[in-house]
Amino acid sequence: LAPAGTAGIGPLAGNWTAPNPPFGAVFTYSVAKAPPADAKLVLTITDETGKQVRRLDLDKTVGVRRVAWNLRGDPPAPATGAGGGAGPAGGGFGGFGRGQVPPVPAGRYRATLGTLVGDTVTPIGAAQAFHVSVIPQ
């Protein structure tokens, strides 16, 4: 008899697991030369109107890299007062939990790779357009 939990005998026998792929939009980028030490490498996501939806800090070491955007906007600024309250960031019933931002709506978006020094972003290359779709369940 085969041991409990195995599907048979051989190299493919048994329970096999692997991590789930990342959720959201996955971007692959290549760094040929690391930016200066005082600069950050960022990916800026904008909507159709050009409004910034999210900015992600990226790994700036030389090589091919991949980053996943979880399809959520920039988190809100931290609250200065105490208390929670209901609503999308307040953790009330029907909300997304404290500090969570709901997913962006389906539509067209643009991703731009750039360097950030202080408050100034300098684009690297052209923006890349992509579409976020809802997958029916």
mmCIF file of C-alpha atoms in Angstrom:
data_model
loop_
_atom_site.group_PDB
_atom_site.id
_atom_site.type_symbol
_atom_site.label_atom_id
_atom_site.label_comp_id
_atom_site.label_asym_id
_atom_site.label_seq_id
_atom_site.Cartn_x
_atom_site.Cartn_y
_atom_site.Cartn_z
ATOM 1 C CA LEU A 1 0.000 0.000 0.000
ATOM 2 C CA ALA A 2 1.084 3.551 -0.651
ATOM 3 C CA PRO A 3 1.568 5.833 2.359
ATOM 4 C CA ALA A 4 -1.354 8.066 3.312
ATOM 5 C CA GLY A 5 -1.413 11.295 1.294
ATOM 6 C CA THR A 6 0.278 9.924 -1.805
ATOM 7 C CA ALA A 7 -1.367 9.598 -5.180
ATOM 8 C CA GLY A 8 0.747 6.672 -6.252
ATOM 9 C CA ILE A 9 4.312 5.521 -6.474
ATOM 10 C CA GLY A 10 6.959 7.392 -8.437
ATOM 11 C CA PRO A 11 8.575 10.824 -8.697
ATOM 12 C CA LEU A 12 5.221 12.608 -9.181
ATOM 13 C CA ALA A 13 3.494 10.820 -6.321
ATOM 14 C CA GLY A 14 2.210 12.611 -3.264
ATOM 15 C CA ASN A 15 0.794 15.998 -2.521
ATOM 16 C CA TRP A 16 2.386 18.792 -4.474
ATOM 17 C CA THR A 17 2.028 22.462 -3.620
ATOM 18 C CA ALA A 18 3.233 25.733 -5.059
ATOM 19 C CA PRO A 19 2.626 29.367 -4.121
ATOM 20 C CA ASN A 20 -0.224 31.184 -5.827
ATOM 21 C CA PRO A 21 0.791 33.725 -8.451
ATOM 22 C CA PRO A 22 0.741 37.360 -7.310
ATOM 23 C CA PHE A 23 -2.651 39.081 -7.412
ATOM 24 C CA GLY A 24 -3.092 42.098 -9.648
ATOM 25 C CA ALA A 25 -1.101 43.591 -12.505
ATOM 26 C CA VAL A 26 2.453 42.265 -12.820
ATOM 27 C CA PHE A 27 5.132 44.480 -14.375
ATOM 28 C CA THR A 28 8.569 43.359 -15.528
ATOM 29 C CA TYR A 29 11.364 45.916 -15.851
ATOM 30 C CA SER A 30 15.098 45.845 -16.430
ATOM 31 C CA VAL A 31 17.686 47.979 -14.663
ATOM 32 C CA ALA A 32 20.826 48.358 -16.783
ATOM 33 C CA LYS A 33 22.478 50.910 -14.492
ATOM 34 C CA ALA A 34 21.427 51.670 -10.937
ATOM 35 C CA PRO A 35 20.194 55.232 -10.361
ATOM 36 C CA PRO A 36 22.180 57.527 -8.032
ATOM 37 C CA ALA A 37 22.033 56.759 -4.301
ATOM 38 C CA ASP A 38 19.779 59.783 -3.605
ATOM 39 C CA ALA A 39 17.210 58.666 -6.234
ATOM 40 C CA LYS A 40 14.435 56.114 -5.891
ATOM 41 C CA LEU A 41 13.179 54.005 -8.782
ATOM 42 C CA VAL A 42 9.374 54.251 -8.916
ATOM 43 C CA LEU A 43 6.453 52.965 -10.973
ATOM 44 C CA THR A 44 3.643 55.495 -11.260
ATOM 45 C CA ILE A 45 0.152 54.256 -12.183
ATOM 46 C CA THR A 46 -2.257 56.848 -13.605
ATOM 47 C CA ASP A 47 -5.871 56.617 -14.762
ATOM 48 C CA GLU A 48 -7.274 57.761 -18.130
ATOM 49 C CA THR A 49 -7.389 61.381 -16.974
ATOM 50 C CA GLY A 50 -3.715 61.334 -15.951
ATOM 51 C CA LYS A 51 -4.472 61.396 -12.214
ATOM 52 C CA GLN A 52 -1.998 59.400 -10.121
ATOM 53 C CA VAL A 53 -3.622 56.288 -8.686
ATOM 54 C CA ARG A 54 -0.577 54.622 -7.113
ATOM 55 C CA ARG A 55 3.175 55.034 -6.851
ATOM 56 C CA LEU A 56 5.293 51.976 -6.064
ATOM 57 C CA ASP A 57 8.918 52.022 -4.901
ATOM 58 C CA LEU A 58 10.957 49.543 -6.935
ATOM 59 C CA ASP A 59 14.115 47.522 -6.458
ATOM 60 C CA LYS A 60 16.837 49.529 -8.203
ATOM 61 C CA THR A 61 19.584 46.908 -8.298
ATOM 62 C CA VAL A 62 20.884 45.936 -11.746
ATOM 63 C CA GLY A 63 19.014 43.092 -13.425
ATOM 64 C CA VAL A 64 15.574 42.014 -14.564
ATOM 65 C CA ARG A 65 12.951 42.654 -11.895
ATOM 66 C CA ARG A 66 9.235 42.060 -11.452
ATOM 67 C CA VAL A 67 6.687 43.867 -9.272
ATOM 68 C CA ALA A 68 2.975 43.200 -8.691
ATOM 69 C CA TRP A 69 0.478 46.037 -8.161
ATOM 70 C CA ASN A 70 -2.470 44.864 -6.046
ATOM 71 C CA LEU A 71 -4.935 47.058 -8.033
ATOM 72 C CA ARG A 72 -5.459 49.411 -5.094
ATOM 73 C CA GLY A 73 -4.823 53.142 -4.958
ATOM 74 C CA ASP A 74 -2.340 54.947 -2.731
ATOM 75 C CA PRO A 75 -3.197 54.478 0.947
ATOM 76 C CA PRO A 76 -4.766 57.495 2.643
ATOM 77 C CA ALA A 77 -2.624 59.772 4.785
ATOM 78 C CA PRO A 78 -2.539 58.624 8.415
ATOM 79 C CA ALA A 79 -5.304 60.123 10.529
ATOM 80 C CA THR A 80 -4.165 62.634 13.131
ATOM 81 C CA GLY A 81 -7.174 62.192 15.424
ATOM 82 C CA ALA A 82 -8.309 59.185 17.407
ATOM 83 C CA GLY A 83 -11.297 57.025 16.600
ATOM 84 C CA GLY A 84 -12.369 54.920 13.682
ATOM 85 C CA GLY A 85 -15.858 55.332 12.394
ATOM 86 C CA ALA A 86 -17.496 53.473 9.558
ATOM 87 C CA GLY A 87 -16.669 53.740 5.904
ATOM 88 C CA PRO A 88 -14.038 52.382 3.540
ATOM 89 C CA ALA A 89 -11.079 53.186 5.806
ATOM 90 C CA GLY A 90 -12.866 53.064 9.154
ATOM 91 C CA GLY A 91 -13.420 49.328 9.459
ATOM 92 C CA GLY A 92 -17.223 49.463 9.821
ATOM 93 C CA PHE A 93 -19.509 46.809 8.405
ATOM 94 C CA GLY A 94 -19.301 46.689 4.618
ATOM 95 C CA GLY A 95 -15.949 48.520 4.620
ATOM 96 C CA PHE A 96 -12.548 47.229 3.569
ATOM 97 C CA GLY A 97 -10.999 47.244 7.019
ATOM 98 C CA ARG A 98 -8.846 49.795 8.745
ATOM 99 C CA GLY A 99 -6.378 51.343 6.318
ATOM 100 C CA GLN A 100 -7.371 49.299 3.278
ATOM 101 C CA VAL A 101 -8.258 50.943 0.002
ATOM 102 C CA PRO A 102 -10.845 49.363 -2.333
ATOM 103 C CA PRO A 103 -9.667 48.024 -5.709
ATOM 104 C CA VAL A 104 -9.650 50.427 -8.638
ATOM 105 C CA PRO A 105 -12.543 50.226 -11.119
ATOM 106 C CA ALA A 106 -12.143 48.464 -14.447
ATOM 107 C CA GLY A 107 -10.676 50.727 -17.108
ATOM 108 C CA ARG A 108 -7.545 51.892 -18.890
ATOM 109 C CA TYR A 109 -4.454 52.821 -16.919
ATOM 110 C CA ARG A 110 -0.856 53.818 -17.671
ATOM 111 C CA ALA A 111 2.351 52.718 -15.964
ATOM 112 C CA THR A 112 5.458 54.917 -16.099
ATOM 113 C CA LEU A 113 8.869 53.967 -14.789
ATOM 114 C CA GLY A 114 10.831 56.882 -13.364
ATOM 115 C CA THR A 115 13.382 58.162 -10.904
ATOM 116 C CA LEU A 116 12.244 60.132 -7.864
ATOM 117 C CA VAL A 117 14.564 62.733 -6.327
ATOM 118 C CA GLY A 118 12.907 64.819 -3.636
ATOM 119 C CA ASP A 119 9.415 65.519 -5.015
ATOM 120 C CA THR A 120 10.420 65.384 -8.698
ATOM 121 C CA VAL A 121 9.804 62.304 -10.846
ATOM 122 C CA THR A 122 11.755 62.015 -14.100
ATOM 123 C CA PRO A 123 10.182 59.467 -16.476
ATOM 124 C CA ILE A 124 12.352 56.737 -17.976
ATOM 125 C CA GLY A 125 10.957 55.785 -21.370
ATOM 126 C CA ALA A 126 7.359 56.019 -22.528
ATOM 127 C CA ALA A 127 4.293 55.229 -20.442
ATOM 128 C CA GLN A 128 2.766 51.806 -21.084
ATOM 129 C CA ALA A 129 -1.019 51.513 -21.345
ATOM 130 C CA PHE A 130 -2.902 48.531 -19.923
ATOM 131 C CA HIS A 131 -6.481 47.575 -19.109
ATOM 132 C CA VAL A 132 -7.906 46.376 -15.790
ATOM 133 C CA SER A 133 -10.876 44.027 -16.265
ATOM 134 C CA VAL A 134 -13.284 42.371 -13.869
ATOM 135 C CA ILE A 135 -13.258 38.598 -14.226
ATOM 136 C CA PRO A 136 -16.784 37.228 -13.745
ATOM 137 C CA GLN A 137 -17.046 34.502 -11.139
#
